[in-house]
GROMACS .gro file of N, CA and C in nm:
model
  303
    1MET      N    1   0.088   1.258  -0.649
    1MET     CA    2   0.087   1.317  -0.780
    1MET      C    3   0.130   1.214  -0.884
    2ALA      N    4   0.242   1.145  -0.861
    2ALA     CA    5   0.291   1.046  -0.957
    2ALA      C    6   0.198   0.925  -0.960
    3ASP      N    7   0.141   0.889  -0.843
    3ASP     CA    8   0.049   0.776  -0.838
    3ASP      C    9  -0.074   0.803  -0.924
    4ASP      N   10  -0.123   0.926  -0.922
    4ASP     CA   11  -0.240   0.962  -1.004
    4ASP      C   12  -0.207   0.946  -1.152
    5PHE      N   13  -0.087   0.987  -1.192
    5PHE     CA   14  -0.047   0.974  -1.332
    5PHE      C   15  -0.041   0.827  -1.372
    6ILE      N   16   0.016   0.745  -1.285
    6ILE     CA   17   0.027   0.602  -1.314
    6ILE      C   18  -0.111   0.540  -1.323
    7LEU      N   19  -0.200   0.573  -1.229
    7LEU     CA   20  -0.334   0.516  -1.232
    7LEU      C   21  -0.411   0.563  -1.354
    8ASP      N   22  -0.392   0.690  -1.395
    8ASP     CA   23  -0.460   0.740  -1.514
    8ASP      C   24  -0.410   0.666  -1.639
    9SER      N   25  -0.280   0.644  -1.647
    9SER     CA   26  -0.227   0.574  -1.763
    9SER      C   27  -0.270   0.428  -1.762
   10LEU      N   28  -0.287   0.369  -1.644
   10LEU     CA   29  -0.335   0.230  -1.636
   10LEU      C   30  -0.480   0.221  -1.679
   11SER      N   31  -0.561   0.320  -1.645
   11SER     CA   32  -0.702   0.314  -1.680
   11SER      C   33  -0.722   0.330  -1.831
   12ASP      N   34  -0.626   0.390  -1.901
   12ASP     CA   35  -0.634   0.404  -2.045
   12ASP      C   36  -0.592   0.277  -2.119
   13MET      N   37  -0.526   0.186  -2.048
   13MET     CA   38  -0.474   0.064  -2.110
   13MET      C   39  -0.585  -0.040  -2.125
   14ASP      N   40  -0.561  -0.134  -2.214
   14ASP     CA   41  -0.648  -0.249  -2.234
   14ASP      C   42  -0.644  -0.334  -2.106
   15PRO      N   43  -0.756  -0.394  -2.066
   15PRO     CA   44  -0.756  -0.474  -1.942
   15PRO      C   45  -0.653  -0.586  -1.943
   16TYR      N   46  -0.627  -0.644  -2.058
   16TYR     CA   47  -0.528  -0.752  -2.066
   16TYR      C   48  -0.386  -0.699  -2.044
   17ASP      N   49  -0.357  -0.580  -2.098
   17ASP     CA   50  -0.227  -0.518  -2.075
   17ASP      C   51  -0.211  -0.477  -1.930
   18ARG      N   52  -0.320  -0.426  -1.872
   18ARG     CA   53  -0.317  -0.389  -1.731
   18ARG      C   54  -0.292  -0.511  -1.644
   19GLU      N   55  -0.356  -0.622  -1.680
   19GLU     CA   56  -0.337  -0.745  -1.603
   19GLU      C   57  -0.191  -0.789  -1.608
   20GLU      N   58  -0.132  -0.787  -1.727
   20GLU     CA   59   0.007  -0.828  -1.742
   20GLU      C   60   0.099  -0.737  -1.661
   21ARG      N   61   0.074  -0.608  -1.667
   21ARG     CA   62   0.157  -0.513  -1.593
   21ARG      C   63   0.143  -0.533  -1.442
   22CYS      N   64   0.021  -0.558  -1.396
   22CYS     CA   65  -0.002  -0.582  -1.253
   22CYS      C   66   0.068  -0.710  -1.208
   23ARG      N   67   0.061  -0.813  -1.288
   23ARG     CA   68   0.127  -0.939  -1.252
   23ARG      C   69   0.279  -0.922  -1.244
   24LYS      N   70   0.337  -0.845  -1.335
   24LYS     CA   71   0.481  -0.819  -1.330
   24LYS      C   72   0.516  -0.739  -1.204
   25THR      N   73   0.434  -0.640  -1.172
   25THR     CA   74   0.458  -0.559  -1.054
   25THR      C   75   0.446  -0.644  -0.928
   26ILE      N   76   0.346  -0.732  -0.924
   26ILE     CA   77   0.327  -0.818  -0.807
   26ILE      C   78   0.447  -0.912  -0.791
   27ARG      N   79   0.497  -0.968  -0.901
   27ARG     CA   80   0.615  -1.055  -0.893
   27ARG      C   81   0.735  -0.978  -0.838
   28THR      N   82   0.754  -0.856  -0.886
   28THR     CA   83   0.866  -0.774  -0.839
   28THR      C   84   0.852  -0.742  -0.691
   29LEU      N   85   0.730  -0.708  -0.649
   29LEU     CA   86   0.708  -0.678  -0.508
   29LEU      C   87   0.731  -0.801  -0.421
   30LEU      N   88   0.685  -0.916  -0.465
   30LEU     CA   89   0.706  -1.038  -0.388
   30LEU      C   90   0.855  -1.070  -0.375
   31LYS      N   91   0.931  -1.049  -0.481
   31LYS     CA   92   1.076  -1.071  -0.475
   31LYS      C   93   1.140  -0.977  -0.373
   32ALA      N   94   1.098  -0.850  -0.375
   32ALA     CA   95   1.154  -0.753  -0.282
   32ALA      C   96   1.119  -0.789  -0.138
   33ILE      N   97   0.998  -0.833  -0.114
   33ILE     CA   98   0.956  -0.872   0.020
   33ILE      C   99   1.035  -0.994   0.067
   34ILE      N  100   1.050  -1.093  -0.019
   34ILE     CA  101   1.124  -1.213   0.017
   34ILE      C  102   1.271  -1.180   0.046
   35MET      N  103   1.329  -1.092  -0.034
   35MET     CA  104   1.469  -1.054  -0.011
   35MET      C  105   1.486  -0.983   0.123
   36ARG      N  106   1.392  -0.898   0.158
   36ARG     CA  107   1.401  -0.829   0.287
   36ARG      C  108   1.389  -0.927   0.402
   37ILE      N  109   1.295  -1.018   0.391
   37ILE     CA  110   1.278  -1.118   0.497
   37ILE      C  111   1.402  -1.206   0.507
   38ALA      N  112   1.455  -1.250   0.394
   38ALA     CA  113   1.575  -1.333   0.395
   38ALA      C  114   1.695  -1.259   0.455
   39ALA      N  115   1.711  -1.133   0.421
   39ALA     CA  116   1.821  -1.054   0.476
   39ALA      C  117   1.807  -1.040   0.628
   40GLY      N  118   1.685  -1.017   0.673
   40GLY     CA  119   1.663  -1.007   0.816
   40GLY      C  120   1.692  -1.135   0.891
   41VAL      N  121   1.647  -1.246   0.835
   41VAL     CA  122   1.670  -1.376   0.898
   41VAL      C  123   1.819  -1.408   0.900
   42LEU      N  124   1.888  -1.387   0.789
   42LEU     CA  125   2.032  -1.413   0.785
   42LEU      C  126   2.108  -1.326   0.884
   43LEU      N  127   2.070  -1.202   0.893
   43LEU     CA  128   2.135  -1.111   0.987
   43LEU      C  129   2.113  -1.158   1.130
   44ALA      N  130   1.990  -1.193   1.163
   44ALA     CA  131   1.960  -1.238   1.299
   44ALA      C  132   2.032  -1.368   1.332
   45VAL      N  133   2.034  -1.462   1.239
   45VAL     CA  134   2.101  -1.591   1.262
   45VAL      C  135   2.252  -1.570   1.280
   46ALA      N  136   2.310  -1.485   1.198
   46ALA     CA  137   2.454  -1.461   1.208
   46ALA      C  138   2.492  -1.402   1.343
   47VAL      N  139   2.415  -1.310   1.392
   47VAL     CA  140   2.446  -1.246   1.519
   47VAL      C  141   2.421  -1.342   1.636
   48ILE      N  142   2.315  -1.419   1.628
   48ILE     CA  143   2.285  -1.512   1.736
   48ILE      C  144   2.391  -1.623   1.743
   49ARG      N  145   2.432  -1.675   1.629
   49ARG     CA  146   2.532  -1.783   1.627
   49ARG      C  147   2.671  -1.733   1.668
   50ALA      N  148   2.697  -1.605   1.650
   50ALA     CA  149   2.830  -1.551   1.681
   50ALA      C  150   2.843  -1.514   1.828
   51ASN      N  151   2.737  -1.529   1.905
   51ASN     CA  152   2.739  -1.487   2.047
   51ASN      C  153   2.796  -1.346   2.058
   52ALA      N  154   2.734  -1.256   1.985
   52ALA     CA  155   2.786  -1.120   1.973
   52ALA      C  156   2.767  -1.041   2.103
   53ALA      N  157   2.842  -0.935   2.109
   53ALA     CA  158   2.835  -0.844   2.223
   53ALA      C  159   2.701  -0.771   2.221
   54PRO      N  160   2.661  -0.717   2.335
   54PRO     CA  161   2.532  -0.645   2.341
   54PRO      C  162   2.519  -0.531   2.241
   55ILE      N  163   2.630  -0.462   2.215
   55ILE     CA  164   2.622  -0.352   2.118
   55ILE      C  165   2.594  -0.407   1.978
   56ALA      N  166   2.650  -0.522   1.945
   56ALA     CA  167   2.623  -0.583   1.815
   56ALA      C  168   2.477  -0.628   1.807
   57LEU      N  169   2.424  -0.679   1.916
   57LEU     CA  170   2.282  -0.717   1.919
   57LEU      C  171   2.193  -0.595   1.901
   58ALA      N  172   2.231  -0.484   1.964
   58ALA     CA  173   2.153  -0.361   1.950
   58ALA      C  174   2.156  -0.310   1.806
   59LEU      N  175   2.273  -0.313   1.746
   59LEU     CA  176   2.284  -0.269   1.606
   59LEU      C  177   2.207  -0.362   1.513
   60THR      N  178   2.211  -0.490   1.543
   60THR     CA  179   2.134  -0.586   1.463
   60THR      C  180   1.985  -0.560   1.479
   61GLY      N  181   1.942  -0.534   1.600
   61GLY     CA  182   1.802  -0.501   1.623
   61GLY      C  183   1.760  -0.377   1.546
   62PHE      N  184   1.847  -0.277   1.543
   62PHE     CA  185   1.818  -0.155   1.467
   62PHE      C  186   1.809  -0.186   1.318
   63ALA      N  187   1.902  -0.267   1.269
   63ALA     CA  188   1.900  -0.304   1.127
   63ALA      C  189   1.773  -0.382   1.094
   64LEU      N  190   1.734  -0.473   1.183
   64LEU     CA  191   1.610  -0.548   1.161
   64LEU      C  192   1.489  -0.457   1.160
   65LEU      N  193   1.490  -0.356   1.247
   65LEU     CA  194   1.381  -0.259   1.249
   65LEU      C  195   1.373  -0.185   1.116
   66LEU      N  196   1.487  -0.146   1.062
   66LEU     CA  197   1.489  -0.078   0.932
   66LEU      C  198   1.439  -0.170   0.821
   67ILE      N  199   1.482  -0.295   0.825
   67ILE     CA  200   1.439  -0.390   0.723
   67ILE      C  201   1.288  -0.411   0.729
   68LEU      N  202   1.237  -0.430   0.850
   68LEU     CA  203   1.093  -0.454   0.865
   68LEU      C  204   1.010  -0.330   0.833
   69SER      N  205   1.062  -0.212   0.865
   69SER     CA  206   0.987  -0.090   0.832
   69SER      C  207   0.981  -0.070   0.681
   70GLY      N  208   1.080  -0.120   0.608
   70GLY     CA  209   1.077  -0.113   0.463
   70GLY      C  210   0.975  -0.208   0.402
   71LEU      N  211   0.932  -0.306   0.480
   71LEU     CA  212   0.831  -0.400   0.431
   71LEU      C  213   0.692  -0.338   0.424
   72LEU      N  214   0.664  -0.244   0.512
   72LEU     CA  215   0.529  -0.186   0.518
   72LEU      C  216   0.484  -0.124   0.386
   73PRO      N  217   0.563  -0.036   0.324
   73PRO     CA  218   0.519   0.020   0.196
   73PRO      C  219   0.509  -0.086   0.086
   74LEU      N  220   0.597  -0.186   0.091
   74LEU     CA  221   0.590  -0.291  -0.009
   74LEU      C  222   0.461  -0.372   0.003
   75VAL      N  223   0.423  -0.402   0.125
   75VAL     CA  224   0.300  -0.479   0.148
   75VAL      C  225   0.178  -0.397   0.107
   76ARG      N  226   0.180  -0.267   0.139
   76ARG     CA  227   0.068  -0.180   0.099
   76ARG      C  228   0.054  -0.176  -0.053
   77GLU      N  229   0.166  -0.162  -0.121
   77GLU     CA  230   0.163  -0.158  -0.268
   77GLU      C  231   0.118  -0.293  -0.324
   78LEU      N  232   0.158  -0.402  -0.261
   78LEU     CA  233   0.116  -0.534  -0.304
   78LEU      C  234  -0.036  -0.548  -0.294
   79LYS      N  235  -0.093  -0.502  -0.184
   79LYS     CA  236  -0.239  -0.507  -0.168
   79LYS      C  237  -0.308  -0.422  -0.274
   80LYS      N  238  -0.251  -0.304  -0.302
   80LYS     CA  239  -0.310  -0.216  -0.403
   80LYS      C  240  -0.305  -0.281  -0.541
   81GLN      N  241  -0.192  -0.343  -0.574
   81GLN     CA  242  -0.178  -0.408  -0.705
   81GLN      C  243  -0.272  -0.528  -0.717
   82ARG      N  244  -0.291  -0.601  -0.609
   82ARG     CA  245  -0.385  -0.714  -0.613
   82ARG      C  246  -0.527  -0.664  -0.635
   83GLY      N  247  -0.562  -0.550  -0.576
   83GLY     CA  248  -0.694  -0.491  -0.601
   83GLY      C  249  -0.711  -0.451  -0.745
   84ILE      N  250  -0.607  -0.391  -0.802
   84ILE     CA  251  -0.612  -0.352  -0.943
   84ILE      C  252  -0.624  -0.475  -1.031
   85LEU      N  253  -0.552  -0.582  -0.995
   85LEU     CA  254  -0.557  -0.706  -1.072
   85LEU      C  255  -0.698  -0.765  -1.068
   86LYS      N  256  -0.760  -0.766  -0.952
   86LYS     CA  257  -0.898  -0.817  -0.941
   86LYS      C  258  -0.993  -0.735  -1.027
   87GLU      N  259  -0.972  -0.604  -1.028
   87GLU     CA  260  -1.054  -0.515  -1.110
   87GLU      C  261  -1.036  -0.547  -1.259
   88CYS      N  262  -0.911  -0.568  -1.299
   88CYS     CA  263  -0.883  -0.603  -1.439
   88CYS      C  264  -0.950  -0.734  -1.477
   89LEU      N  265  -0.941  -0.833  -1.390
   89LEU     CA  266  -1.002  -0.962  -1.419
   89LEU      C  267  -1.154  -0.952  -1.430
   90SER      N  268  -1.214  -0.871  -1.343
   90SER     CA  269  -1.360  -0.855  -1.352
   90SER      C  270  -1.400  -0.780  -1.479
   91GLN      N  271  -1.319  -0.683  -1.522
   91GLN     CA  272  -1.346  -0.614  -1.648
   91GLN      C  273  -1.334  -0.709  -1.766
   92GLN      N  274  -1.237  -0.799  -1.760
   92GLN     CA  275  -1.221  -0.897  -1.867
   92GLN      C  276  -1.340  -0.991  -1.872
   93GLU      N  277  -1.389  -1.034  -1.755
   93GLU     CA  278  -1.507  -1.122  -1.751
   93GLU      C  279  -1.629  -1.051  -1.810
   94GLU      N  280  -1.646  -0.924  -1.774
   94GLU     CA  281  -1.759  -0.847  -1.826
   94GLU      C  282  -1.748  -0.835  -1.978
   95ALA      N  283  -1.628  -0.807  -2.028
   95ALA     CA  284  -1.608  -0.792  -2.172
   95ALA      C  285  -1.636  -0.924  -2.244
   96GLU      N  286  -1.595  -1.035  -2.183
   96GLU     CA  287  -1.621  -1.166  -2.246
   96GLU      C  288  -1.771  -1.199  -2.245
   97LYS      N  289  -1.842  -1.160  -2.140
   97LYS     CA  290  -1.986  -1.183  -2.136
   97LYS      C  291  -2.056  -1.103  -2.244
   98ILE      N  292  -2.009  -0.979  -2.263
   98ILE     CA  293  -2.070  -0.893  -2.366
   98ILE      C  294  -2.043  -0.950  -2.505
   99GLU      N  295  -1.920  -1.002  -2.526
   99GLU     CA  296  -1.885  -1.058  -2.656
   99GLU      C  297  -1.966  -1.182  -2.687
  100HIS      N  298  -1.993  -1.262  -2.587
  100HIS     CA  299  -2.066  -1.388  -2.607
  100HIS      C  300  -2.217  -1.367  -2.615
  101SER      N  301  -2.262  -1.248  -2.579
  101SER     CA  302  -2.408  -1.222  -2.583
  101SER      C  303  -2.456  -1.188  -2.722
   0.00000   0.00000   0.00000
């Protein structure tokens, strides 16, 4: 429901504004993905270097599973935003061709 509202409001925007908004969203998503990956790596390195007990390894594995499962929606949204960005760029090219004709 909320996604439809966002997509409707994006379709009403100028292609250049849509492009800017998509680029900002993509940057934010990339930062979130990098932070999750960094947190997972740091967690794994800390536990491995500490020669932790099996229960600590199990808890770390669970935490890593949670971190990685949080990546899936972020990656899906990133792909969606890249598709929207490509659409915006193609609309801009079409508009420029019409202006130059």
